[in-house]
Amino acid sequence: MVDVIDRLKNEARLLHRKASDGDPAALARIRKVHENPKLEDPDLKPLVKRRHGLGALARELGFEGWTHATQVLRGQNSSDFGKLLYPGRCGAHTNIWVASYHEARRIHRESGGYLLAYRNQYLIVEADYIRTMGLDPADEDWRAIGYDWVKPASPDARSRLYEKLVRGKLETGR
């Protein structure tokens, strides 16, 4: 399986190439993270760098930027998980939200479900939420992480879930 960071680097390379070739959709994505977002396409095109592609992908996935994305995806940042685990289409689901991981852990032990994070908050969700998010709630990696995304029993299993989630998001654009 391709590492999620490598996959994003490849996607950023493709986005950079398209933007450098003048693709309007690619330039629109880059414009959102460029230092000078008011530039017109012909003026922006020669200024596009690979870092803009990395930043655009990171933002689209719900992170502050590339550094934040790599820290979270590698399990090096446990204070702000970004917005990846709470896509807009999941807003219709009923969830339990708490500010404290310890409280979330207690509720999770009592009620079951899947313990996720959104920025620096925690939520306990049901299987339908996981499906809507784009993952299989019966995936063995959930059991391997103890159904706890924040402090997984197996960081490798969480990495595989991140890869599946990011791959799905890149393939569907959602």
CSV table of C-alpha atoms in Angstrom, one decimal:
chain,number,residue,atom,x,y,z
A,1,MET,CA,0.0,0.0,0.0
A,2,VAL,CA,1.3,3.5,-0.9
A,3,ASP,CA,2.0,5.7,2.1
A,4,VAL,CA,-0.7,8.4,2.4
A,5,ILE,CA,2.0,11.2,2.4
A,6,ASP,CA,3.5,9.8,-0.8
A,7,ARG,CA,0.1,9.6,-2.4
A,8,LEU,CA,-0.5,13.3,-1.6
A,9,LYS,CA,2.9,14.2,-2.9
A,10,ASN,CA,2.1,12.5,-6.2
A,11,GLU,CA,-1.3,14.3,-6.3
A,12,ALA,CA,0.5,17.6,-5.7
A,13,ARG,CA,2.9,16.9,-8.5
A,14,LEU,CA,0.0,16.3,-10.9
A,15,LEU,CA,-1.8,19.4,-9.6
A,16,HIS,CA,1.4,21.5,-10.1
A,17,ARG,CA,1.8,20.2,-13.6
A,18,LYS,CA,-1.8,21.0,-14.5
A,19,ALA,CA,-1.6,24.5,-13.0
A,20,SER,CA,1.7,25.1,-14.8
A,21,ASP,CA,0.1,24.1,-18.0
A,22,GLY,CA,-2.7,26.7,-17.4
A,23,ASP,CA,-5.6,24.4,-16.5
A,24,PRO,CA,-8.2,26.7,-15.0
A,25,ALA,CA,-9.5,24.3,-12.5
A,26,ALA,CA,-6.0,23.6,-11.2
A,27,LEU,CA,-5.2,27.3,-11.0
A,28,ALA,CA,-8.4,27.9,-9.1
A,29,ARG,CA,-7.4,25.3,-6.5
A,30,ILE,CA,-3.9,26.8,-6.2
A,31,ARG,CA,-5.3,30.4,-6.0
A,32,LYS,CA,-6.9,29.5,-2.7
A,33,VAL,CA,-3.5,29.0,-1.0
A,34,HIS,CA,-1.4,31.4,-3.1
A,35,GLU,CA,0.2,34.4,-1.5
A,36,ASN,CA,-1.5,36.6,-4.0
A,37,PRO,CA,-4.9,35.1,-4.7
A,38,LYS,CA,-6.1,38.0,-6.8
A,39,LEU,CA,-3.8,37.2,-9.7
A,40,GLU,CA,-5.5,36.3,-13.0
A,41,ASP,CA,-4.6,32.9,-14.5
A,42,PRO,CA,-2.0,34.1,-17.0
A,43,ASP,CA,-0.1,36.0,-14.1
A,44,LEU,CA,-0.5,33.2,-11.6
A,45,LYS,CA,0.6,30.3,-13.9
A,46,PRO,CA,4.3,31.1,-13.9
A,47,LEU,CA,4.4,31.6,-10.1
A,48,VAL,CA,2.9,28.2,-9.2
A,49,LYS,CA,5.2,26.1,-7.1
A,50,ARG,CA,4.9,22.5,-5.9
A,51,ARG,CA,4.3,23.8,-2.3
A,52,HIS,CA,1.2,25.5,-3.5
A,53,GLY,CA,-0.1,22.1,-4.7
A,54,LEU,CA,0.8,20.5,-1.4
A,55,GLY,CA,-0.9,23.4,0.5
A,56,ALA,CA,-4.1,23.2,-1.7
A,57,LEU,CA,-4.4,19.4,-1.1
A,58,ALA,CA,-3.9,19.8,2.6
A,59,ARG,CA,-6.5,22.5,2.9
A,60,GLU,CA,-9.0,20.5,0.8
A,61,LEU,CA,-8.5,17.6,3.3
A,62,GLY,CA,-9.3,19.9,6.2
A,63,PHE,CA,-5.8,20.8,7.5
A,64,GLU,CA,-4.3,24.2,8.0
A,65,GLY,CA,-1.5,23.5,5.6
A,66,TRP,CA,1.0,20.9,4.4
A,67,THR,CA,3.0,20.8,7.7
A,68,HIS,CA,-0.2,20.3,9.7
A,69,ALA,CA,-1.4,17.6,7.3
A,70,THR,CA,1.9,15.6,7.5
A,71,GLN,CA,2.0,15.9,11.3
A,72,VAL,CA,-1.6,14.6,11.7
A,73,LEU,CA,-1.3,11.9,9.1
A,74,ARG,CA,1.9,10.6,10.6
A,75,GLY,CA,0.4,10.6,14.1
A,76,GLN,CA,2.7,13.4,15.4
A,77,ASN,CA,0.0,15.9,16.3
A,78,SER,CA,-2.6,14.9,18.8
A,79,SER,CA,-3.7,18.5,19.7
A,80,ASP,CA,-5.5,19.4,16.4
A,81,PHE,CA,-6.7,16.6,14.1
A,82,GLY,CA,-8.0,19.0,11.5
A,83,LYS,CA,-11.4,18.6,9.8
A,84,LEU,CA,-10.8,15.4,7.7
A,85,LEU,CA,-12.9,13.2,10.0
A,86,TYR,CA,-15.9,15.4,9.9
A,87,PRO,CA,-16.8,16.0,6.3
A,88,GLY,CA,-19.9,18.2,5.7
A,89,ARG,CA,-22.0,15.3,4.4
A,90,CYS,CA,-21.8,13.8,7.9
A,91,GLY,CA,-23.5,16.8,9.5
A,92,ALA,CA,-26.9,15.1,9.4
A,93,HIS,CA,-25.8,12.3,11.7
A,94,THR,CA,-26.4,12.4,15.4
A,95,ASN,CA,-23.1,12.3,17.4
A,96,ILE,CA,-21.9,12.8,20.9
A,97,TRP,CA,-19.5,15.7,21.0
A,98,VAL,CA,-17.1,16.5,24.0
A,99,ALA,CA,-14.2,18.7,24.6
A,100,SER,CA,-12.2,16.3,26.7
A,101,TYR,CA,-10.5,13.2,25.4
A,102,HIS,CA,-10.9,11.5,28.9
A,103,GLU,CA,-14.7,12.2,28.9
A,104,ALA,CA,-14.9,11.0,25.2
A,105,ARG,CA,-13.0,7.8,26.2
A,106,ARG,CA,-15.4,7.2,29.1
A,107,ILE,CA,-18.5,7.7,27.0
A,108,HIS,CA,-17.0,5.5,24.2
A,109,ARG,CA,-16.4,2.7,26.7
A,110,GLU,CA,-20.0,2.9,28.0
A,111,SER,CA,-21.8,3.4,24.6
A,112,GLY,CA,-19.5,1.8,22.0
A,113,GLY,CA,-19.3,3.3,18.5
A,114,TYR,CA,-16.2,5.0,17.0
A,115,LEU,CA,-14.2,7.7,18.8
A,116,LEU,CA,-13.0,10.3,16.3
A,117,ALA,CA,-11.6,13.8,16.5
A,118,TYR,CA,-12.4,17.1,14.9
A,119,ARG,CA,-9.7,19.7,15.4
A,120,ASN,CA,-9.3,19.6,19.2
A,121,GLN,CA,-12.7,18.1,20.0
A,122,TYR,CA,-13.9,14.6,20.1
A,123,LEU,CA,-17.0,12.8,18.8
A,124,ILE,CA,-18.4,9.4,19.2
A,125,VAL,CA,-20.2,8.2,16.1
A,126,GLU,CA,-22.1,5.1,14.8
A,127,ALA,CA,-21.5,2.9,11.8
A,128,ASP,CA,-23.7,4.9,9.5
A,129,TYR,CA,-21.5,7.9,10.0
A,130,ILE,CA,-18.4,5.9,9.1
A,131,ARG,CA,-20.1,4.7,5.9
A,132,THR,CA,-21.0,8.3,5.0
A,133,MET,CA,-17.5,9.4,5.7
A,134,GLY,CA,-16.3,6.9,3.1
A,135,LEU,CA,-15.0,4.0,5.2
A,136,ASP,CA,-16.2,0.5,5.9
A,137,PRO,CA,-17.3,0.2,9.6
A,138,ALA,CA,-16.6,-3.5,9.4
A,139,ASP,CA,-12.9,-3.0,8.3
A,140,GLU,CA,-10.6,-5.0,10.6
A,141,ASP,CA,-8.5,-1.9,11.1
A,142,TRP,CA,-11.2,-0.4,13.3
A,143,ARG,CA,-10.9,-3.4,15.7
A,144,ALA,CA,-7.1,-3.0,15.5
A,145,ILE,CA,-7.2,0.6,16.7
A,146,GLY,CA,-9.8,-0.2,19.4
A,147,TYR,CA,-12.3,2.0,17.6
A,148,ASP,CA,-10.3,4.9,19.0
A,149,TRP,CA,-8.8,7.2,16.3
A,150,VAL,CA,-7.2,9.5,18.8
A,151,LYS,CA,-5.1,7.0,20.7
A,152,PRO,CA,-5.2,3.9,18.6
A,153,ALA,CA,-4.1,0.5,19.9
A,154,SER,CA,-2.3,0.1,16.5
A,155,PRO,CA,-1.0,3.3,14.9
A,156,ASP,CA,-0.3,1.2,11.7
A,157,ALA,CA,-3.9,0.3,11.4
A,158,ARG,CA,-4.9,4.0,11.8
A,159,SER,CA,-2.4,4.9,9.1
A,160,ARG,CA,-4.1,2.3,6.8
A,161,LEU,CA,-7.5,3.9,7.6
A,162,TYR,CA,-6.1,7.4,6.8
A,163,GLU,CA,-4.8,6.0,3.5
A,164,LYS,CA,-8.3,4.6,2.6
A,165,LEU,CA,-10.0,7.8,3.7
A,166,VAL,CA,-7.7,10.1,1.7
A,167,ARG,CA,-7.7,7.8,-1.3
A,168,GLY,CA,-11.5,7.8,-1.4
A,169,LYS,CA,-11.6,11.6,-1.0
A,170,LEU,CA,-9.1,12.1,-3.8
A,171,GLU,CA,-10.9,9.7,-6.1
A,172,THR,CA,-14.4,11.1,-5.5
A,173,GLY,CA,-13.5,14.7,-4.8
A,174,ARG,CA,-15.7,14.6,-1.7
